[in-house]
CSV table of C-alpha atoms and ligand atoms in Angstrom, one decimal:
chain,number,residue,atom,x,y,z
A,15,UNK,CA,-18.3,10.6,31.7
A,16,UNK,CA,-18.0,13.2,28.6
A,17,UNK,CA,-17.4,11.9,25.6
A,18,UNK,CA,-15.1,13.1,23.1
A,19,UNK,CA,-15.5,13.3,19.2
A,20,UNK,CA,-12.4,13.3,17.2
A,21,UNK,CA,-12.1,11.5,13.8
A,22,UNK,CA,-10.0,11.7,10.4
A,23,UNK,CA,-11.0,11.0,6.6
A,24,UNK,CA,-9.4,7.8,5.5
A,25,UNK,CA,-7.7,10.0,2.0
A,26,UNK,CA,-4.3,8.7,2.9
A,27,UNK,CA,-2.0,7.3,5.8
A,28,UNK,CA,-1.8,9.6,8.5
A,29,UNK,CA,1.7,11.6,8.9
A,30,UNK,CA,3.9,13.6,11.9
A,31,UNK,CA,2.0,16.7,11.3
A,32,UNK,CA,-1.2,14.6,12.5
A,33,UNK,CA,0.9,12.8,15.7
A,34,UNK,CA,1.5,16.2,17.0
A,35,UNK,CA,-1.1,17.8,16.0
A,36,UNK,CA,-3.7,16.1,17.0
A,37,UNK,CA,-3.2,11.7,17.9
A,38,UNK,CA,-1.0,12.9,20.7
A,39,UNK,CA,-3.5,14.5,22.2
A,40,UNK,CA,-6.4,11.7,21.8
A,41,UNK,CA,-3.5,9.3,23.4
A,42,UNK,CA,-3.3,11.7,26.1
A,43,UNK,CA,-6.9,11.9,26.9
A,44,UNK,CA,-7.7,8.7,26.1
A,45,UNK,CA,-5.4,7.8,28.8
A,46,UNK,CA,-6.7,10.1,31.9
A,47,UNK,CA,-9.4,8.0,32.3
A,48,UNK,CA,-11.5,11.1,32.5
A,49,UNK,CA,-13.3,10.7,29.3
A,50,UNK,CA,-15.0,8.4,27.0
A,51,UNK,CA,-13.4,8.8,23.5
A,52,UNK,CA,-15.1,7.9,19.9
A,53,UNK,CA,-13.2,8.0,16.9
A,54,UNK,CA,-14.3,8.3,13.5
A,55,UNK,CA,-12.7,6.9,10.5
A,56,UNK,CA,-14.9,9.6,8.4
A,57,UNK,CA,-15.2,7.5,5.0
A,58,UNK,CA,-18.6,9.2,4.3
A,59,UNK,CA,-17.3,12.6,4.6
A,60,UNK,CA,-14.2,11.9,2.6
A,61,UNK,CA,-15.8,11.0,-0.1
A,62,UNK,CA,-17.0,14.2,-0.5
A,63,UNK,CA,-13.7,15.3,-2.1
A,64,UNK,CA,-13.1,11.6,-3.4
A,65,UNK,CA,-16.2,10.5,-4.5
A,66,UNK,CA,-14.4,9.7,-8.0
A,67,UNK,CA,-11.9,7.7,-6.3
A,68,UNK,CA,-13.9,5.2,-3.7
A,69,UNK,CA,-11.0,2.6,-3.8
A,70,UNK,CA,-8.4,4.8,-2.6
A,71,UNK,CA,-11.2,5.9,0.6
A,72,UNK,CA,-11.6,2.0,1.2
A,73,UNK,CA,-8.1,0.8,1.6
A,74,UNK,CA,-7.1,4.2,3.4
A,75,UNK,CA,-10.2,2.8,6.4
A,76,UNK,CA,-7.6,0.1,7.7
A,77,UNK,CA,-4.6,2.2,7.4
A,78,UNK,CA,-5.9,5.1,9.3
A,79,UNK,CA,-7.0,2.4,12.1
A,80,UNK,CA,-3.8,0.7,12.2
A,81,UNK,CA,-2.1,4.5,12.5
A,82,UNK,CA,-4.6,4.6,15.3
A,83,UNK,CA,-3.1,1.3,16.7
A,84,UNK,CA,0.0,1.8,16.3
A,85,UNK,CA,0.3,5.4,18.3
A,86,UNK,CA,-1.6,4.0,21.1
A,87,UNK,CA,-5.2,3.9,20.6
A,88,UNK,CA,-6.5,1.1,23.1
A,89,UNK,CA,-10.1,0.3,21.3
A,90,UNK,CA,-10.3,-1.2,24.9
A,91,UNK,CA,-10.6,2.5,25.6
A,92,UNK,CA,-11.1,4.3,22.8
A,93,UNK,CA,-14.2,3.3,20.6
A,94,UNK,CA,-13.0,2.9,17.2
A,95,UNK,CA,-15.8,3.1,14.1
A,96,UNK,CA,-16.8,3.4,10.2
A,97,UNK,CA,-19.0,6.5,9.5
A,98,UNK,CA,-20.7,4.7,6.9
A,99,UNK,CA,-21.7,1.9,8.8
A,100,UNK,CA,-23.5,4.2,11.1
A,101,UNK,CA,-27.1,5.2,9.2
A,102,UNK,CA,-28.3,7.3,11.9
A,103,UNK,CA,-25.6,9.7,11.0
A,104,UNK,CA,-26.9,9.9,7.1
A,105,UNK,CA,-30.5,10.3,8.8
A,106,UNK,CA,-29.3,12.8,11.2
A,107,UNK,CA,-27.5,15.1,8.1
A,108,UNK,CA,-30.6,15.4,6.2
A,109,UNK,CA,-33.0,16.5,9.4
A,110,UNK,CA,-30.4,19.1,10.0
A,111,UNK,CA,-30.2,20.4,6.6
A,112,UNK,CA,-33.3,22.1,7.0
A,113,UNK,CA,-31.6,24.1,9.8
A,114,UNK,CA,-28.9,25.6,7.8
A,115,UNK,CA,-29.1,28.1,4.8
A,116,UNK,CA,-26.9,27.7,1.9
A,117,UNK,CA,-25.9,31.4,2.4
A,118,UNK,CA,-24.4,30.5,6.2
A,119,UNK,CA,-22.5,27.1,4.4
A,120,UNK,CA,-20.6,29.2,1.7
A,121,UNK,CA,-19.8,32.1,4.4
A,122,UNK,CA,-18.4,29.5,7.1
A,123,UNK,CA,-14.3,30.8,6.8
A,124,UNK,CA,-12.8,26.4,6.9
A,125,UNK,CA,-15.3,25.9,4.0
A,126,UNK,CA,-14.5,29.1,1.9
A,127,UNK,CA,-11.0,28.2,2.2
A,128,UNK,CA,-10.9,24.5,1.2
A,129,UNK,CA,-13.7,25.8,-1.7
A,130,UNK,CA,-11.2,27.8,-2.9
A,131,UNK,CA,-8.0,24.8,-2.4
A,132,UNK,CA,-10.3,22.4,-4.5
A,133,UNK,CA,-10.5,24.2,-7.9
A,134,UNK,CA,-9.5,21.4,-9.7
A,135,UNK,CA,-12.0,19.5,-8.5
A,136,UNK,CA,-14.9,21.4,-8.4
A,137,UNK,CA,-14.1,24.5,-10.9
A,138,UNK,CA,-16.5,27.1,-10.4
A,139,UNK,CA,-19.6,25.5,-8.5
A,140,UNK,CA,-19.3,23.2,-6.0
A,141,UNK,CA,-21.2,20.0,-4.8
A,142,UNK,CA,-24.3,20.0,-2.5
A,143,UNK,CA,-22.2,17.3,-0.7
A,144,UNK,CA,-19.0,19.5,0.2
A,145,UNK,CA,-20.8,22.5,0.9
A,146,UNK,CA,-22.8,20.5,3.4
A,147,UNK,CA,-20.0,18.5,5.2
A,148,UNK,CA,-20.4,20.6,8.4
A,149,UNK,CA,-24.1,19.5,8.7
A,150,UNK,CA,-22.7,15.9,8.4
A,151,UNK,CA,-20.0,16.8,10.8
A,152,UNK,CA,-22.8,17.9,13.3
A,153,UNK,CA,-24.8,14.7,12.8
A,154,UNK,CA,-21.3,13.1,13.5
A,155,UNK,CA,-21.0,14.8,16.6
A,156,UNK,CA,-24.3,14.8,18.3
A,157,UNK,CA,-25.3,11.6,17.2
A,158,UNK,CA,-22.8,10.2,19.7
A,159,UNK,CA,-23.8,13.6,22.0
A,160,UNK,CA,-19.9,14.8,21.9
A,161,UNK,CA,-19.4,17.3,24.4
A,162,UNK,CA,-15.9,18.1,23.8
A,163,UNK,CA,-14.5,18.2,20.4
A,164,UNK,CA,-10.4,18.8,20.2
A,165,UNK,CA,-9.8,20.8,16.9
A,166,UNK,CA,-7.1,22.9,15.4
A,167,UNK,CA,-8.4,26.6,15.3
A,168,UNK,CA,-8.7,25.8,11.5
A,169,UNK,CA,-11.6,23.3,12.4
A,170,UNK,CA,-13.5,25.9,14.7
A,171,UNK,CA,-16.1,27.4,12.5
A,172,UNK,CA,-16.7,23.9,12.1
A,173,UNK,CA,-17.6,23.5,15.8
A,174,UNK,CA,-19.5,26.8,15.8
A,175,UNK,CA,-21.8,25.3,12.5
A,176,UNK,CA,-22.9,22.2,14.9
A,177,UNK,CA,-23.3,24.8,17.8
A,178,UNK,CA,-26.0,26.8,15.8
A,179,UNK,CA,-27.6,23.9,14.5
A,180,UNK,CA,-28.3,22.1,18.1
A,181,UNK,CA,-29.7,25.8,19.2
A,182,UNK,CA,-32.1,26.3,16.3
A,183,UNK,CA,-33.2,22.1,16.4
A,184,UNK,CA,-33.7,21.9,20.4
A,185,UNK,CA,-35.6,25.3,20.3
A,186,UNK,CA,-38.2,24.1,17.5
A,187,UNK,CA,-38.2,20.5,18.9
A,188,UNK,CA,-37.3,20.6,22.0
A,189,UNK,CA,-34.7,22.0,24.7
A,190,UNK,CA,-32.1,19.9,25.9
A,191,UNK,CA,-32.9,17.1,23.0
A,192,UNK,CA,-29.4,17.3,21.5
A,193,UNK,CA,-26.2,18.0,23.6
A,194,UNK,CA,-24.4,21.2,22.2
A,195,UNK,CA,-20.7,20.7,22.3
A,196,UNK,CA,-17.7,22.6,23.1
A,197,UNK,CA,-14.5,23.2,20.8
A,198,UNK,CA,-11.3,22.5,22.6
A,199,UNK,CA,-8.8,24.7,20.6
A,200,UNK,CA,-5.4,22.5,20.6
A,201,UNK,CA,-2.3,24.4,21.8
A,202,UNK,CA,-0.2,22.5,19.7
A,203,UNK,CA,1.6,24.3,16.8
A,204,UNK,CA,1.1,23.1,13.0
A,205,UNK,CA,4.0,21.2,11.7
A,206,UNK,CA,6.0,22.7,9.1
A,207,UNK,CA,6.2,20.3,5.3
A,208,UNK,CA,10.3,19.0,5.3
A,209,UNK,CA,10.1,21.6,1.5
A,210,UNK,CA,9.7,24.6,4.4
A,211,UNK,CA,6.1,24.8,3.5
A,212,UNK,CA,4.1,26.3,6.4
A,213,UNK,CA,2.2,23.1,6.7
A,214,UNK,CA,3.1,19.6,6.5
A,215,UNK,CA,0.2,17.8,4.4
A,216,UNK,CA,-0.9,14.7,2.7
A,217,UNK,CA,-1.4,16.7,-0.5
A,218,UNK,CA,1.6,18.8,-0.5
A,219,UNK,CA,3.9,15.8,-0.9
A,220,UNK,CA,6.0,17.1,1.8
A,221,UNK,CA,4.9,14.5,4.5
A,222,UNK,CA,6.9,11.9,6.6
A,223,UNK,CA,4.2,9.0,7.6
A,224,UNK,CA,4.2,7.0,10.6
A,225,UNK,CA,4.5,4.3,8.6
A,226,UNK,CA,7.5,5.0,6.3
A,227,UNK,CA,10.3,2.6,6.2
A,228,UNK,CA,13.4,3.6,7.6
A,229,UNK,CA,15.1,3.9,3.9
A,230,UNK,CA,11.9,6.3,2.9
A,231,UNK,CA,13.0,8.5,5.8
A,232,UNK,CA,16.5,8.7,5.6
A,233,UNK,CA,15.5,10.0,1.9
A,234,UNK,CA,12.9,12.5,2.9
A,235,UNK,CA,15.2,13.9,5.4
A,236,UNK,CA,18.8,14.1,3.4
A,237,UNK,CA,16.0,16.2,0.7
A,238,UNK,CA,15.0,18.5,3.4
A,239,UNK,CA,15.5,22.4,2.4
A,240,UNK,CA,18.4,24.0,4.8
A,241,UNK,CA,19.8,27.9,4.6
A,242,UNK,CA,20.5,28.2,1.1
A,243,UNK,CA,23.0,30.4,2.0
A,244,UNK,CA,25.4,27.7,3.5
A,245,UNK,CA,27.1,25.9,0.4
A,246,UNK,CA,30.0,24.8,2.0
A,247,UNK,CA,30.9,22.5,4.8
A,248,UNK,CA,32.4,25.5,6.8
A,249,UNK,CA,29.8,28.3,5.7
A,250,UNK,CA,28.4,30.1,8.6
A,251,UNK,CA,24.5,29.0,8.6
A,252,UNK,CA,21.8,30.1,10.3
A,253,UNK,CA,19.5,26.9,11.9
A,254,UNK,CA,16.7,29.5,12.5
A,255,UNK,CA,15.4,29.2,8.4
A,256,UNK,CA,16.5,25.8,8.3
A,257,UNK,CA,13.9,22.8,8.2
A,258,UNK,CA,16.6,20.2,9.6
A,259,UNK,CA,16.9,22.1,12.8
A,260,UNK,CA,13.4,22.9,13.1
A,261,UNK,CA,12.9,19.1,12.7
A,262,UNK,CA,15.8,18.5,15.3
A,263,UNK,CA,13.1,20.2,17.8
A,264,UNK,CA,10.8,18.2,17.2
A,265,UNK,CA,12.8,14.4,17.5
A,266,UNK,CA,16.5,15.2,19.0
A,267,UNK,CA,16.8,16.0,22.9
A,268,UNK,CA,17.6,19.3,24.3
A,269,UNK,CA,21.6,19.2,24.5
A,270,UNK,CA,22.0,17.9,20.8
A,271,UNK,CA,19.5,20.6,19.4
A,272,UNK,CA,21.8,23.0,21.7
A,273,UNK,CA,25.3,21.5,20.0
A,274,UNK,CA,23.4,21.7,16.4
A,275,UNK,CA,22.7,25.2,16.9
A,276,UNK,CA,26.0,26.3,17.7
A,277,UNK,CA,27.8,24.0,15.1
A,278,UNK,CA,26.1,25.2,12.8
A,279,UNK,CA,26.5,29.1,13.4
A,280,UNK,CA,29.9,28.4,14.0
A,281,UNK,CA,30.3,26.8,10.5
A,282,UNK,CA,31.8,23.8,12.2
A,283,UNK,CA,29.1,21.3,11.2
A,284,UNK,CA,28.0,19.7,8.0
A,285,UNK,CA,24.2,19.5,6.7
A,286,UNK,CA,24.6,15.9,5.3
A,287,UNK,CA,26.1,15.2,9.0
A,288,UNK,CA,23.2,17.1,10.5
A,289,UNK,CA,20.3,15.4,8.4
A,290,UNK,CA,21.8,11.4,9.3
A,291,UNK,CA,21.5,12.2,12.8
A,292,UNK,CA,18.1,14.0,12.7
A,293,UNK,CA,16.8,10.8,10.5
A,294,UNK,CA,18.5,8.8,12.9
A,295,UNK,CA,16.2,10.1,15.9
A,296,UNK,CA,13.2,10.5,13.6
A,297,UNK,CA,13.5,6.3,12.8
A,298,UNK,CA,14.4,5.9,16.2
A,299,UNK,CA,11.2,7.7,17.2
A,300,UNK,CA,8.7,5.8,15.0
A,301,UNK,CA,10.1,2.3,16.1
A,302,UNK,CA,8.0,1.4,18.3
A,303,UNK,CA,5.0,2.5,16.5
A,304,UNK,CA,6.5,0.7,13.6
A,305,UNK,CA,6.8,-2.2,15.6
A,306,UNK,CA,3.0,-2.4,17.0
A,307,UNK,CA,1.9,-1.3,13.1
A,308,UNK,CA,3.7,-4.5,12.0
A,309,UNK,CA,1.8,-6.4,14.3
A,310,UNK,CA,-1.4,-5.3,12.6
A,311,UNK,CA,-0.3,-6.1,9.2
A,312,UNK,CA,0.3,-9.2,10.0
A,313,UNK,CA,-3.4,-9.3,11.7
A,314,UNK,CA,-5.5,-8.0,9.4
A,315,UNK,CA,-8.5,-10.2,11.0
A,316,UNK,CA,-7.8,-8.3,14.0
A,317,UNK,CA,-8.0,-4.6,12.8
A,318,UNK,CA,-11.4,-5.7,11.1
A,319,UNK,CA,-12.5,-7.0,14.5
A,320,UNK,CA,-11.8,-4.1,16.3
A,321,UNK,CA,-13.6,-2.0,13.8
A,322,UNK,CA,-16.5,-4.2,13.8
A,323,UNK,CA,-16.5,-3.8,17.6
A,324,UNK,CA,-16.1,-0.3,17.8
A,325,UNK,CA,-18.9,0.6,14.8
A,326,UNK,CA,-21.2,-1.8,16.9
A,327,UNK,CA,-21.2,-0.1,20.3
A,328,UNK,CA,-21.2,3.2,18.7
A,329,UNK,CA,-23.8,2.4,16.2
A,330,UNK,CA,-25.6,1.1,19.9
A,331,UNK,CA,-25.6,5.0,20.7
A,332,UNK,CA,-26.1,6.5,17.9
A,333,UNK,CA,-29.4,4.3,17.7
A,334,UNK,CA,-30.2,6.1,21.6
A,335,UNK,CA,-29.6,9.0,20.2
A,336,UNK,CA,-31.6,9.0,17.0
A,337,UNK,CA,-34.8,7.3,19.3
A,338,UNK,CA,-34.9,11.0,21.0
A,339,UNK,CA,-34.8,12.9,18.1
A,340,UNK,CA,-37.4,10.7,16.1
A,341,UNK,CA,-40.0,11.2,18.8
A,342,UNK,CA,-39.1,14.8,19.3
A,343,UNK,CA,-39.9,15.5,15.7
A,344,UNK,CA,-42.7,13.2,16.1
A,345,UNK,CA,-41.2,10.6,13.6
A,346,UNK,CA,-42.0,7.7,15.7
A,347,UNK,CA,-45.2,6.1,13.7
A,348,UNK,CA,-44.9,2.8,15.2
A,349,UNK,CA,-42.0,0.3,16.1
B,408,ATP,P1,-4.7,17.1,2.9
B,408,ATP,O1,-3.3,17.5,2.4
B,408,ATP,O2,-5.4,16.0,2.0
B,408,ATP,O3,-5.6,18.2,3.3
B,408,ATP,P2,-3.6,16.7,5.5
B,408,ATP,O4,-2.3,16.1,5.6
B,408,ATP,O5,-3.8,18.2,5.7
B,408,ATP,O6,-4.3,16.2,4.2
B,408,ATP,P3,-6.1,16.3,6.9
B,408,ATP,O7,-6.8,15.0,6.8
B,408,ATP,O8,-6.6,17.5,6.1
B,408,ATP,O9,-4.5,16.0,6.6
B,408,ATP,O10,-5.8,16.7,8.4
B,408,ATP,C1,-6.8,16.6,9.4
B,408,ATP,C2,-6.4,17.3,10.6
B,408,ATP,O11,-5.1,16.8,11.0
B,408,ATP,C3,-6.2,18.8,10.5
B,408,ATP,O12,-7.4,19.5,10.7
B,408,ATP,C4,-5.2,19.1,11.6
B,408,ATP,O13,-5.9,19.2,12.9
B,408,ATP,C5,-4.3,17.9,11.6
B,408,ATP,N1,-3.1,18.1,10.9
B,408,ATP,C6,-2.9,17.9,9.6
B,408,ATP,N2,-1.7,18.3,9.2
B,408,ATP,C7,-1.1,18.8,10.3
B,408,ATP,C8,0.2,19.4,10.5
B,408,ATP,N3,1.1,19.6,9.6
B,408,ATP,N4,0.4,19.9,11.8
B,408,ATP,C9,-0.5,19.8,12.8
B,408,ATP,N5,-1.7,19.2,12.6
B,408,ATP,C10,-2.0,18.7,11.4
B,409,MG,MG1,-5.8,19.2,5.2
């Protein structure tokens, strides 16, 4: 069965831009039967952007897993694990980093970007660590010998990175050594921030989490940026700049979308009106992942288990894989 690589970096709890953008999908393909899934709760790689702040890295770990949990990830299923408790990835990173020039890192376009997001951080010269987080991403991925790699097109120089790095190892140590793996672009659109930014994002403050309480929502919601042109109850509006509508899309069914969009053009429907209902189907939506998340709070002994499971079997593999590599770049001394 090909196995499939997807993972997130524990800096916070994961939101509805990640649900539709990407934990849908693992649910999805996790489910067909077709595939044997790994996830990685990246700790390592987060801390490349967070190595000031190793608490908040720690006690995101559980959270991401119970968001995991929660949305339907079956660790019966899905292998579940913690980078950091996997050495052979750290092993793999530096053997690669011989197989990368510094001048290819700083042109690769996700890098350049988030380079330039991070000023604050980094000011005008970065860290050897972040500019090499797509070598570590491609120990990440071959260590478990991910073939198929679901990304957001944002994430596919990424992909291309641990492509060129397989080619250049398996033709100076041996073909076929490492797997090279394939980027599956996801079709699904990014999810707009509730402010009307183009992105919804942990950072950005603009984020509803899977794991907000009904109260939070409601909140989030009756903030959300609507035509500014509509000041009255009866104002003719247009739902096409509005974030509530766009939202209504996403979490309300086809026929109350349709009566929102024409209430609204027709001046005959109010926005406070308009944002109860959509938090209504929004809190009616993350109920049952609410529900299963509860669950896991209340077991914290059983998240730990499933993590401790999960980083075992894949540590298992990555061990496989890392016994190939060692005797292809004649590293195996003795036992
Ligand atoms: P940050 O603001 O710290 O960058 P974030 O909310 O953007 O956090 P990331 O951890 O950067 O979250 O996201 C990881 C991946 O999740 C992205 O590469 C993307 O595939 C997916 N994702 C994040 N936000 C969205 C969104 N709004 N819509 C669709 N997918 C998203
Ligand atoms: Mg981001």
């Amino acid at each position: 069965m090909k196995r499939i690589l997807t993972g997130d970096r524990p800096t916070g709890k994961l939101h509805i831009g990640h649900y539709f953008g990407s934990l849908q999908t693992r649910v999805k393909l996790q489910n067909s039967g077709e595939y044997e899934p790994f996830i990685e709760i990246a700790d390592v790689q987060a801390l490349t952007d967070n190595f000031n702040n190793p608490e908040k890295v720690r006690k995101n770990v559980r959270e991401v897993a119970k968001d995991y949990l929660s949305v339907g990830i079956d660790p019966e299923k899905t292998t579940i694990f913690v980078q950091s408790m996997i050495p052979e990835i750290a092993e793999l990173t530096v053997f690669y980093s011989n197989l990368v020039t510094i001048a290819r890192l700083e042109r690769n376009p996700t890098v350049k970007t988030e380079i330039a997001q991070k000023k604050d951080l980094f000011g005008e010269s970065v860290t050897y660590g972040f500019l090499g987080y797509p070598v570590s991403q491609a120990a990440d991925i071959t260590a478990f010998e991910g073939e198929i790699i679901p990304v957001g097109e944002d994430q596919e120089p990424l992909i291309e990175q641990c492509r060129e790095i397989v080619r250049k190892f398996n033709s100076i140590y041996g073909e076929g050594i490492l797997k090279e793996p394939k980027a599956e672009l996801s079709k699904s659109a990014r999810i707009k921030g509730l402010d009307g930014n183009d992105k919804m994002g942990k950072s950005l403050g603009n984020a509803i989490y899977l794991s907000d309480s009904d109260d939070e929502i409601t909140k989030k919601v009756m903030s959300a940026v609507t035509d500014p042109n509509r000041i009255r109850k009866d104002d003719i509006g247009n739902p096409d700049i509005c974030m509530v509508y766009y939202y209504h899309k996403l979490f309300s069914n086809e026929e109350a979308c349709k009566k929102c969009h024409k209430e609204c053009m027709a001046g005959e429907r109010g926005c406070v009106a308009c944002k109860k209902e959509l938090s209504n189907n929004i809190i009616e939506f993350l109920k049952p992942i609410k529900e299963k998340r509860a669950y896991y709070d209340a077991h914290p002994e059983e998240v730990d288990r499933i993590l401790r499971e999960g980083t075992e079997k894949a540590r298992k593999v990555a061990k496989e894989t890392m016994k190939k590599v060692k005797e292809a770049m004649m590293l195996n001394y003795f036992e």
